[in-house]
Short mmCIF file of C-alpha atoms and ligand atoms in Angstrom, two decimals:
data_model
loop_
_atom_site.label_atom_id
_atom_site.label_comp_id
_atom_site.label_asym_id
_atom_site.label_seq_id
_atom_site.Cartn_x
_atom_site.Cartn_y
_atom_site.Cartn_z
CA UNK A 1 -10.46 -17.57 -8.69
CA UNK A 2 -9.05 -19.04 -5.50
CA UNK A 3 -8.40 -17.01 -2.32
CA UNK A 4 -5.71 -14.57 -3.39
CA UNK A 5 -3.38 -12.12 -1.65
CA UNK A 6 -2.17 -9.12 -3.63
CA UNK A 7 1.02 -7.69 -2.23
CA UNK A 8 3.39 -4.88 -3.22
CA UNK A 9 6.88 -6.14 -4.10
CA UNK A 10 8.70 -2.80 -3.77
CA UNK A 11 8.07 0.35 -1.67
CA UNK A 12 4.34 0.72 -2.31
CA UNK A 13 2.61 2.59 -5.14
CA UNK A 14 3.19 -0.37 -7.47
CA UNK A 15 -0.29 -0.05 -8.93
CA UNK A 16 -1.90 -2.66 -6.68
CA UNK A 17 -5.24 -0.82 -6.72
CA UNK A 18 -5.54 -1.35 -10.43
CA UNK A 19 -4.55 -5.03 -10.27
CA UNK A 20 -7.00 -5.59 -7.42
CA UNK A 21 -9.70 -3.80 -9.36
CA UNK A 22 -8.98 -6.01 -12.36
CA UNK A 23 -9.11 -9.25 -10.29
CA UNK A 24 -12.20 -8.19 -8.35
CA UNK A 25 -14.37 -9.42 -11.18
CA UNK A 26 -13.50 -12.99 -10.13
CA UNK A 27 -13.78 -12.37 -6.34
CA UNK A 28 -16.68 -12.07 -3.90
CA UNK A 29 -15.12 -10.53 -0.79
CA UNK A 30 -12.33 -7.93 -0.91
CA UNK A 31 -10.36 -7.47 2.31
CA UNK A 32 -7.97 -4.79 3.63
CA UNK A 33 -5.91 -6.29 6.45
CA UNK A 34 -3.22 -3.73 7.40
CA UNK A 35 -2.20 -0.09 7.19
CA UNK A 36 -4.56 2.84 7.29
CA UNK A 37 -5.31 5.92 5.28
CA UNK A 38 -1.60 6.31 4.55
CA UNK A 39 -2.43 4.19 1.49
CA UNK A 40 -3.73 5.74 -1.69
CA UNK A 41 -5.11 3.40 -4.32
CA UNK A 42 -5.95 5.05 -7.60
CA UNK A 43 -8.47 3.29 -9.82
CA UNK A 44 -9.71 4.58 -13.16
CA UNK A 45 -13.09 3.06 -13.88
CA UNK A 46 -15.31 3.96 -16.85
CA UNK A 47 -13.09 7.01 -17.47
CA UNK A 48 -13.57 8.27 -13.91
CA UNK A 49 -10.78 8.53 -11.37
CA UNK A 50 -11.25 7.25 -7.80
CA UNK A 51 -8.63 7.57 -5.07
CA UNK A 52 -9.29 5.19 -2.20
CA UNK A 53 -7.42 5.33 1.08
CA UNK A 54 -9.08 2.89 3.43
CA UNK A 55 -12.00 1.35 1.62
CA UNK A 56 -11.12 -1.66 -0.55
CA UNK A 57 -11.38 -0.83 -4.23
CA UNK A 58 -13.94 -3.64 -4.62
CA UNK A 59 -16.45 -1.04 -3.51
CA UNK A 60 -16.51 0.25 -7.10
CA UNK A 61 -18.06 -3.05 -8.21
CA UNK A 62 -21.75 -3.68 -7.58
CA UNK A 63 -22.52 -6.84 -5.63
CA UNK A 64 -19.08 -7.21 -4.04
CA UNK A 65 -18.58 -7.30 -0.32
CA UNK A 66 -15.71 -5.31 1.26
CA UNK A 67 -14.04 -5.81 4.62
CA UNK A 68 -11.74 -3.63 6.73
CA UNK A 69 -10.01 -6.21 8.92
CA UNK A 70 -8.66 -6.21 12.47
CA UNK A 71 -5.10 -5.38 11.36
CA UNK A 72 -6.11 -2.00 9.94
CA UNK A 73 -5.78 1.32 11.77
CA UNK A 74 -8.74 3.51 11.09
CA UNK A 75 -9.20 7.26 11.33
CA UNK A 76 -13.00 7.55 11.80
CA UNK A 77 -13.32 11.14 10.57
CA UNK A 78 -11.30 10.47 7.41
CA UNK A 79 -13.21 7.26 6.74
CA UNK A 80 -16.54 9.08 6.87
CA UNK A 81 -15.12 11.71 4.49
CA UNK A 82 -14.03 8.93 2.13
CA UNK A 83 -17.49 7.32 2.24
CA UNK A 84 -19.15 10.71 1.58
CA UNK A 85 -16.67 11.48 -1.23
CA UNK A 86 -17.61 8.21 -2.92
CA UNK A 87 -21.31 9.01 -2.52
CA UNK A 88 -20.65 12.36 -4.28
CA UNK A 89 -19.14 10.35 -7.15
CA UNK A 90 -22.26 8.17 -7.31
CA UNK A 91 -20.94 5.19 -5.31
CA UNK A 92 -23.17 4.57 -2.30
CA UNK A 93 -21.48 2.65 0.54
CA UNK A 94 -23.82 0.76 2.85
CA UNK A 95 -23.20 -1.62 5.81
CA UNK A 96 -24.22 -4.42 3.44
CA UNK A 97 -21.23 -3.70 1.23
CA UNK A 98 -18.64 -2.58 3.77
CA UNK A 99 -17.96 -4.37 7.05
CA UNK A 100 -15.50 -2.97 9.57
CA UNK A 101 -13.82 -5.12 12.19
CA UNK A 102 -14.63 -4.36 15.81
CA UNK A 103 -11.00 -5.18 16.54
CA UNK A 104 -9.35 -2.61 14.27
CA UNK A 105 -7.54 0.23 16.05
CA UNK A 106 -8.57 3.87 16.00
CA UNK A 107 -6.34 6.64 14.75
CA UNK A 108 -7.36 9.73 16.69
CA UNK A 109 -6.27 13.36 16.37
CA UNK A 110 -3.38 13.09 18.85
CA UNK A 111 -1.84 10.32 16.77
CA UNK A 112 -1.44 12.72 13.89
CA UNK A 113 0.00 15.35 16.24
CA UNK A 114 2.50 12.84 17.62
CA UNK A 115 3.44 11.68 14.12
CA UNK A 116 4.31 15.28 13.21
CA UNK A 117 6.22 15.91 16.45
CA UNK A 118 8.29 12.73 16.10
CA UNK A 119 9.19 13.56 12.53
CA UNK A 120 10.29 17.07 13.50
CA UNK A 121 12.32 15.63 16.38
CA UNK A 122 14.17 13.23 14.04
CA UNK A 123 15.50 16.11 11.94
CA UNK A 124 17.62 14.84 9.04
CA UNK A 125 16.85 11.20 10.02
CA UNK A 126 13.10 11.74 9.65
CA UNK A 127 11.17 8.87 8.06
CA UNK A 128 9.12 10.99 5.69
CA UNK A 129 5.80 9.60 6.95
CA UNK A 130 2.47 10.45 5.36
CA UNK A 131 1.60 12.34 8.58
CA UNK A 132 -1.57 10.27 9.03
CA UNK A 133 -0.71 9.12 12.57
CA UNK A 134 -0.01 5.52 11.54
CA UNK A 135 3.12 4.87 13.65
CA UNK A 136 1.69 6.32 16.88
CA UNK A 137 -1.56 4.30 16.42
CA UNK A 138 0.30 1.01 15.98
CA UNK A 139 2.59 2.00 18.88
CA UNK A 140 -0.49 2.39 21.12
CA UNK A 141 -1.76 -0.98 19.89
CA UNK A 142 1.56 -2.70 20.69
CA UNK A 143 1.76 -0.90 24.05
CA UNK A 144 -1.79 -2.08 24.77
CA UNK A 145 -3.00 1.47 25.28
CA UNK A 146 -4.91 1.73 21.99
CA UNK A 147 -8.62 2.18 21.39
CA UNK A 148 -10.38 -0.33 19.19
CA UNK A 149 -13.23 0.43 16.83
CA UNK A 150 -15.65 -1.21 19.27
CA UNK A 151 -15.24 2.02 21.32
CA UNK A 152 -17.23 3.79 18.59
CA UNK A 153 -20.28 2.07 20.11
CA UNK A 154 -19.70 3.73 23.49
CA UNK A 155 -20.03 7.50 22.94
CA UNK A 156 -19.92 8.44 26.62
CA UNK A 157 -16.70 6.52 27.26
CA UNK A 158 -15.26 7.75 23.98
CA UNK A 159 -16.04 11.41 24.78
CA UNK A 160 -14.35 11.16 28.18
CA UNK A 161 -11.28 9.51 26.68
CA UNK A 162 -11.07 12.01 23.85
CA UNK A 163 -11.17 14.90 26.33
CA UNK A 164 -8.50 13.43 28.52
CA UNK A 165 -6.10 12.44 25.73
CA UNK A 166 -6.56 15.69 23.80
CA UNK A 167 -5.71 17.77 26.86
CA UNK A 168 -2.61 15.65 27.42
CA UNK A 169 -1.63 15.99 23.79
CA UNK A 170 -2.22 19.74 23.75
CA UNK A 171 0.23 20.14 26.64
CA UNK A 172 2.83 18.30 24.52
CA UNK A 173 2.08 20.42 21.46
CA UNK A 174 2.25 23.64 23.49
CA UNK A 175 5.62 22.66 24.95
CA UNK A 176 6.90 22.00 21.43
CA UNK A 177 5.62 25.40 20.21
CA UNK A 178 3.12 23.70 17.86
CA UNK A 179 -0.53 24.79 17.39
CA UNK A 180 -2.90 22.97 19.75
CA UNK A 181 -6.08 21.05 18.79
CA UNK A 182 -9.53 22.56 19.48
CA UNK A 183 -10.99 20.00 21.87
CA UNK A 184 -14.72 20.74 21.41
CA UNK A 185 -14.66 20.76 17.61
CA UNK A 186 -12.53 17.62 17.50
CA UNK A 187 -14.75 15.71 19.98
CA UNK A 188 -17.86 16.66 18.03
CA UNK A 189 -16.32 15.48 14.75
CA UNK A 190 -15.15 12.13 16.18
CA UNK A 191 -18.48 11.45 17.92
CA UNK A 192 -20.43 12.26 14.76
CA UNK A 193 -18.16 9.88 12.81
CA UNK A 194 -18.67 7.23 15.53
CA UNK A 195 -22.46 7.41 15.18
CA UNK A 196 -22.15 7.21 11.38
CA UNK A 197 -19.80 4.20 11.44
CA UNK A 198 -21.49 2.12 14.15
CA UNK A 199 -23.76 0.17 11.76
CA UNK A 200 -20.70 -0.90 9.75
CA UNK A 201 -19.01 -2.63 12.72
CA UNK A 202 -19.05 -6.39 13.08
CA UNK A 203 -16.87 -9.40 13.86
CA UNK A 204 -15.30 -9.56 10.42
CA UNK A 205 -13.28 -12.71 11.22
CA UNK A 206 -16.50 -14.67 11.74
CA UNK A 207 -18.07 -13.00 8.69
CA UNK A 208 -15.14 -13.97 6.45
CA UNK A 209 -15.20 -17.57 7.72
CA UNK A 210 -18.89 -17.89 6.96
CA UNK A 211 -18.11 -16.63 3.44
CA UNK A 212 -15.33 -19.21 3.03
CA UNK A 213 -17.74 -21.95 4.17
CA UNK A 214 -20.14 -20.88 1.44
CA UNK A 215 -17.40 -21.16 -1.19
CA UNK A 216 -17.08 -17.42 -1.73
CA UNK A 217 -13.70 -16.22 -3.01
CA UNK A 218 -11.49 -13.79 -1.09
CA UNK A 219 -9.18 -11.15 -2.47
CA UNK A 220 -6.78 -9.49 -0.03
CA UNK A 221 -5.82 -6.00 -1.07
CA UNK A 222 -2.33 -5.31 0.30
CA UNK A 223 -1.38 -1.74 1.14
CA UNK A 224 2.16 -0.28 0.89
CA UNK A 225 4.85 -2.75 -0.18
CA UNK A 226 7.37 -5.36 1.00
CA UNK A 227 10.16 -2.84 1.75
CA UNK A 228 7.85 -0.78 3.96
CA UNK A 229 7.18 -3.88 6.08
CA UNK A 230 8.10 -3.27 9.71
CA UNK A 231 10.09 -6.55 9.84
CA UNK A 232 11.39 -7.00 6.30
CA UNK A 233 11.71 -3.46 5.00
CA UNK A 234 14.36 -0.76 5.18
CA UNK A 235 13.84 -0.33 8.95
CA UNK A 236 13.42 2.30 10.40
CA UNK A 237 12.35 3.82 7.05
CA UNK A 238 9.22 1.69 6.94
CA UNK A 239 5.58 1.85 7.90
CA UNK A 240 4.35 0.23 11.12
CA UNK A 241 2.48 -2.83 9.83
CA UNK A 242 3.33 -6.13 8.15
CA UNK A 243 2.81 -5.29 4.51
CA UNK A 244 3.96 -8.76 3.35
CA UNK A 245 1.70 -11.72 2.59
CA UNK A 246 1.62 -12.99 6.19
CA UNK A 247 0.08 -9.68 7.28
CA UNK A 248 -3.03 -10.53 5.28
CA UNK A 249 -3.65 -13.53 7.55
CA UNK A 250 -2.95 -11.90 10.92
CA UNK A 251 -4.80 -8.76 9.87
CA UNK A 252 -7.98 -10.61 8.94
CA UNK A 253 -8.05 -13.73 11.10
CA UNK A 254 -7.84 -16.03 8.07
CA UNK A 255 -5.58 -19.07 8.38
CA UNK A 256 -2.64 -19.33 5.93
CA UNK A 257 -4.12 -22.71 5.01
CA UNK A 258 -7.07 -20.94 3.39
CA UNK A 259 -4.83 -18.96 1.02
CA UNK A 260 -4.45 -20.39 -2.47
CA UNK A 261 -2.39 -17.80 -4.31
CA UNK A 262 -0.11 -14.79 -3.76
CA UNK A 263 0.35 -12.28 -6.55
CA UNK A 264 3.18 -9.76 -6.23
CA UNK A 265 2.83 -6.40 -7.92
CA UNK A 266 5.89 -4.47 -9.07
CA UNK A 267 6.49 -1.56 -11.37
CA UNK A 268 8.68 -2.08 -14.42
CA UNK A 269 11.05 0.32 -12.64
CA UNK A 270 11.25 1.30 -8.96
CA UNK A 271 9.83 4.21 -6.94
CA UNK A 272 9.61 5.21 -3.33
CA UNK A 273 8.24 8.14 -1.34
CA UNK A 274 9.73 9.21 1.95
CA UNK A 275 13.29 8.80 3.14
CA UNK A 276 15.52 5.73 3.27
CA UNK A 277 17.90 3.73 1.09
CA UNK A 278 17.18 3.37 -2.62
CA UNK A 279 20.14 1.78 -4.39
CA UNK A 280 18.91 2.19 -7.98
CA UNK A 281 17.61 5.76 -7.59
CA UNK A 282 18.34 7.73 -10.75
CA UNK A 283 17.73 11.45 -11.15
CA UNK A 284 17.48 11.42 -14.92
CA UNK A 285 14.83 8.66 -14.83
CA UNK A 286 12.97 10.62 -12.10
CA UNK A 287 13.06 13.79 -14.24
CA UNK A 288 11.85 11.90 -17.29
CA UNK A 289 8.92 10.24 -15.47
CA UNK A 290 7.89 13.45 -13.67
CA UNK A 291 8.06 15.26 -16.99
CA UNK A 292 5.61 12.69 -18.37
CA UNK A 293 3.28 13.69 -15.47
CA UNK A 294 3.86 10.35 -13.72
CA UNK A 295 4.88 9.40 -10.21
CA UNK A 296 3.18 11.86 -7.92
CA UNK A 297 1.76 10.34 -4.70
CA UNK A 298 -2.01 9.67 -4.49
CA UNK A 299 -2.17 10.46 -0.74
CA UNK A 300 0.23 13.36 -0.29
CA UNK A 301 0.86 14.55 -3.88
CA UNK A 302 4.61 14.23 -3.22
CA UNK A 303 6.85 13.57 -6.22
CA UNK A 304 8.06 9.99 -5.90
CA UNK A 305 11.76 9.13 -6.07
CA UNK A 306 12.39 6.96 -9.14
CA UNK A 307 15.04 4.47 -10.20
CA UNK A 308 15.74 1.37 -12.26
CA UNK A 309 14.22 -2.03 -11.65
CA UNK A 310 15.99 -3.75 -8.76
CA UNK A 311 16.06 -7.56 -8.90
CA UNK A 312 17.84 -7.73 -5.53
CA UNK A 313 14.68 -6.31 -3.97
CA UNK A 314 12.36 -8.53 -5.97
CA UNK A 315 14.30 -11.71 -5.16
CA UNK A 316 13.98 -11.20 -1.41
CA UNK A 317 10.36 -10.09 -1.79
CA UNK A 318 9.71 -13.39 -3.60
CA UNK A 319 11.25 -15.33 -0.67
CA UNK A 320 9.17 -13.53 1.95
CA UNK A 321 5.86 -13.50 0.08
CA UNK A 322 6.11 -16.62 -2.11
CA UNK A 323 4.75 -15.15 -5.32
CA UNK A 324 2.79 -17.55 -7.48
CA UNK A 325 2.91 -14.86 -10.14
CA UNK A 326 4.02 -11.28 -10.64
CA UNK A 327 1.96 -8.45 -12.10
CA UNK A 328 4.28 -5.90 -13.73
CA UNK A 329 2.75 -2.44 -13.97
CA UNK A 330 3.74 0.80 -15.71
CA UNK A 331 5.69 -0.95 -18.46
CA UNK A 332 4.69 1.96 -20.71
CA UNK A 333 6.74 4.30 -18.47
CA UNK A 334 9.86 2.92 -20.20
CA UNK A 335 8.48 3.28 -23.76
CA UNK A 336 10.80 6.06 -24.91
CA UNK A 337 14.11 4.74 -23.61
CA UNK A 338 16.99 3.53 -25.81
CA UNK A 339 18.62 1.51 -23.06
CA UNK A 340 17.16 0.14 -19.83
CA UNK A 341 19.22 -0.71 -16.75
CA UNK A 342 18.30 -3.60 -14.46
CA UNK A 343 20.07 -4.05 -11.14
CA UNK A 344 21.07 -7.70 -10.68
CA UNK A 345 23.26 -7.37 -7.56
CA UNK A 346 24.55 -4.87 -4.98
CA UNK A 347 28.16 -4.09 -4.29
CA UNK A 348 28.88 -3.55 -0.59
CA UNK A 349 32.54 -2.66 -0.01
CA UNK A 350 33.64 -4.95 -2.85
CA UNK A 351 31.34 -7.83 -1.86
CA UNK A 352 28.60 -8.84 -4.31
CA UNK A 353 25.16 -9.25 -2.68
CA UNK A 354 22.28 -11.09 -4.35
CA UNK A 355 19.82 -10.18 -1.57
CA UNK A 356 19.60 -6.94 0.43
CA UNK A 357 21.53 -6.41 3.70
CA UNK A 358 19.61 -6.33 7.00
CA UNK A 359 21.07 -3.10 8.34
CA UNK A 360 19.99 0.18 6.88
CA UNK A 361 23.49 1.69 7.25
CA UNK A 362 24.89 -1.11 5.00
CA UNK A 363 21.98 -0.73 2.61
CA UNK A 364 22.76 2.98 2.23
CA UNK A 365 26.37 2.16 1.25
CA UNK A 366 25.42 -0.38 -1.46
CA UNK A 367 25.95 0.51 -5.10
CA UNK A 368 24.07 -1.15 -7.98
CA UNK A 369 25.51 -3.70 -10.46
CA UNK A 370 23.55 -3.24 -13.67
CA UNK A 371 22.82 -5.23 -16.79
CA UNK A 372 21.68 -3.18 -19.74
CA UNK A 373 18.80 -4.19 -21.99
CA UNK A 374 17.66 -2.49 -25.21
CA UNK A 375 14.49 -0.37 -25.08
CA UNK A 376 11.53 -0.95 -27.45
CA UNK A 377 10.98 2.73 -28.33
CA UNK A 378 7.34 2.42 -29.21
CA UNK A 379 4.14 3.22 -27.35
CA UNK A 380 2.52 0.22 -25.62
CA UNK A 381 -0.59 2.04 -24.40
CA UNK A 382 -2.97 0.91 -27.14
CA UNK A 383 -2.08 -2.78 -27.14
CA UNK A 384 -4.97 -5.12 -26.42
CA UNK A 385 -3.23 -8.50 -26.32
CA UNK A 386 0.00 -9.68 -24.72
CA UNK A 387 0.98 -11.24 -28.07
CA UNK A 388 1.26 -7.72 -29.51
CA UNK A 389 4.15 -6.78 -27.18
CA UNK A 390 7.28 -5.80 -29.12
CA UNK A 391 10.00 -8.49 -28.80
CA UNK A 392 12.25 -6.22 -26.72
CA UNK A 393 9.47 -5.53 -24.20
CA UNK A 394 8.78 -9.28 -24.06
CA UNK A 395 12.53 -9.91 -23.52
CA UNK A 396 12.54 -7.39 -20.65
CA UNK A 397 9.69 -9.25 -18.92
CA UNK A 398 11.29 -12.65 -19.58
CA UNK A 399 14.53 -11.38 -18.03
CA UNK A 400 12.65 -10.56 -14.81
CA UNK A 401 10.63 -13.79 -14.74
CA UNK A 402 13.63 -16.01 -15.35
CA UNK A 403 15.75 -14.31 -12.67
CA UNK A 404 13.01 -14.74 -10.07
CA UNK A 405 11.82 -18.14 -11.21
CA UNK A 406 8.20 -17.03 -11.29
CA UNK A 407 5.68 -16.31 -14.00
CA UNK A 408 4.24 -12.96 -15.00
CA UNK A 409 0.46 -12.96 -14.91
CA UNK A 410 -0.47 -9.35 -15.82
CA UNK A 411 1.23 -6.41 -17.50
CA UNK A 412 0.05 -2.83 -17.01
CA UNK A 413 0.44 -0.49 -19.97
CA UNK A 414 -1.61 2.51 -18.81
CA UNK A 415 -3.79 3.75 -15.98
CA UNK A 416 -7.20 2.42 -17.01
CA UNK A 417 -8.73 -0.96 -16.20
CA UNK A 418 -8.63 -1.89 -19.90
CA UNK A 419 -4.88 -1.23 -20.15
CA UNK A 420 -3.99 -4.49 -18.43
CA UNK A 421 -2.68 -7.35 -20.53
CA UNK A 422 -3.23 -10.87 -19.28
CA UNK A 423 -0.34 -13.28 -19.94
P1 IMP B 1 3.63 6.12 7.47
O1 IMP B 1 3.03 4.84 7.02
O2 IMP B 1 2.77 7.32 7.20
O3 IMP B 1 4.10 6.05 8.90
O4 IMP B 1 4.96 6.38 6.60
C1 IMP B 1 6.12 5.53 6.72
C2 IMP B 1 6.78 5.36 5.36
O5 IMP B 1 5.92 4.61 4.52
C3 IMP B 1 7.06 6.66 4.61
O6 IMP B 1 8.23 6.51 3.84
C4 IMP B 1 5.85 6.80 3.70
O7 IMP B 1 6.14 7.59 2.57
C5 IMP B 1 5.66 5.34 3.32
N1 IMP B 1 4.27 5.02 2.92
C6 IMP B 1 3.20 4.85 3.71
N2 IMP B 1 2.12 4.53 2.98
C7 IMP B 1 2.52 4.47 1.71
C8 IMP B 1 1.86 4.14 0.49
O8 IMP B 1 0.67 3.83 0.44
N3 IMP B 1 2.62 4.18 -0.64
C9 IMP B 1 3.95 4.48 -0.60
N4 IMP B 1 4.60 4.78 0.51
C10 IMP B 1 3.90 4.77 1.67
#
């Protein structure tokens, strides 16, 4: 397998973790290049369920090397908890398997506090963040007031900074009538995490380049999705990183010229968590999927908003990311339906749009133009070969591929690694 970027084509939660896990077999180095522990990648391996937030899912495979790149924001205490949680499930994580960039930025307790305060302050226009402090960490980075992971090597400097910033933050929290943070306990926890993580730190850009020189194959594990991208998404209802394919390069220090393939991942329908426009949102489809026990967030447990497949979104996502192929997941979520709607255009005040508007206020006023396709009304979960797909399910996939002018490489028909059909 050539160097490959996996990217979400919708609003995240497309099932990228499972696709990455599936493709890891043919990769040597698995890289996370943006986002933080706002992500939640669920992987079911050998009947066991793993939920990963920051560590690339390649960690579940022996002999693979994982990298957390410079574009990531990293909460040291949560990362240590994640490493320990994996150890409890029998997956040991050593500095030989996981390398963390010295240039990644630290999410510290005040970032979470600020995230919460900003959300409260926005009232009905809140973003619906995961509350993990992601926006405030990237804001510090862009303001050039952030702390990089290299600070984990300097406990004295780190302790002084923690004290100062926590006191400042507590004054803000007090003024807002919010509970304050216990400074001693917090400092101890962060410093303990710093000591634990120090051996994992390295210049990951140089490491990755040495791997490329030796002909080792890279797999970039995108987090979130195209419409949460800070530039291309439903701004301001987005996350604070570049979730699109270009973010994999800036967030790892790998040149675009070293990338061979981009695979987009989309669900066979659409979901989003948090606030913001969602043209094809449909309450009856949401109810049906929730009733089936599907579509609850891996990070926050929130019920996801659900709607029909939206080709307007996928078309623009294809432009921005340049998909060589699309992996369609959760096709089995539509198994029981008689009729399936697919949105082929938006109507904005009588004007037909083939791609989404730039302004969120326009986006919120768009209504969907649907084409209806017949459902297949049979369970797909036990299929083992793409050739076994019922003709109507095949026609549904062909409809998507022909609209976008791309091929479909994988089809997900259930949560486990084995329930992935290769086209
Ligand atoms: P933040 O990244 O926590 O700041 O949240 C900003 C927006 O991105 C909110 O709508 C979140 O629900 C959404 N978001 C962040 N991470 C994920 C994810 O991994 N899957 C789906 N939505 C996400």
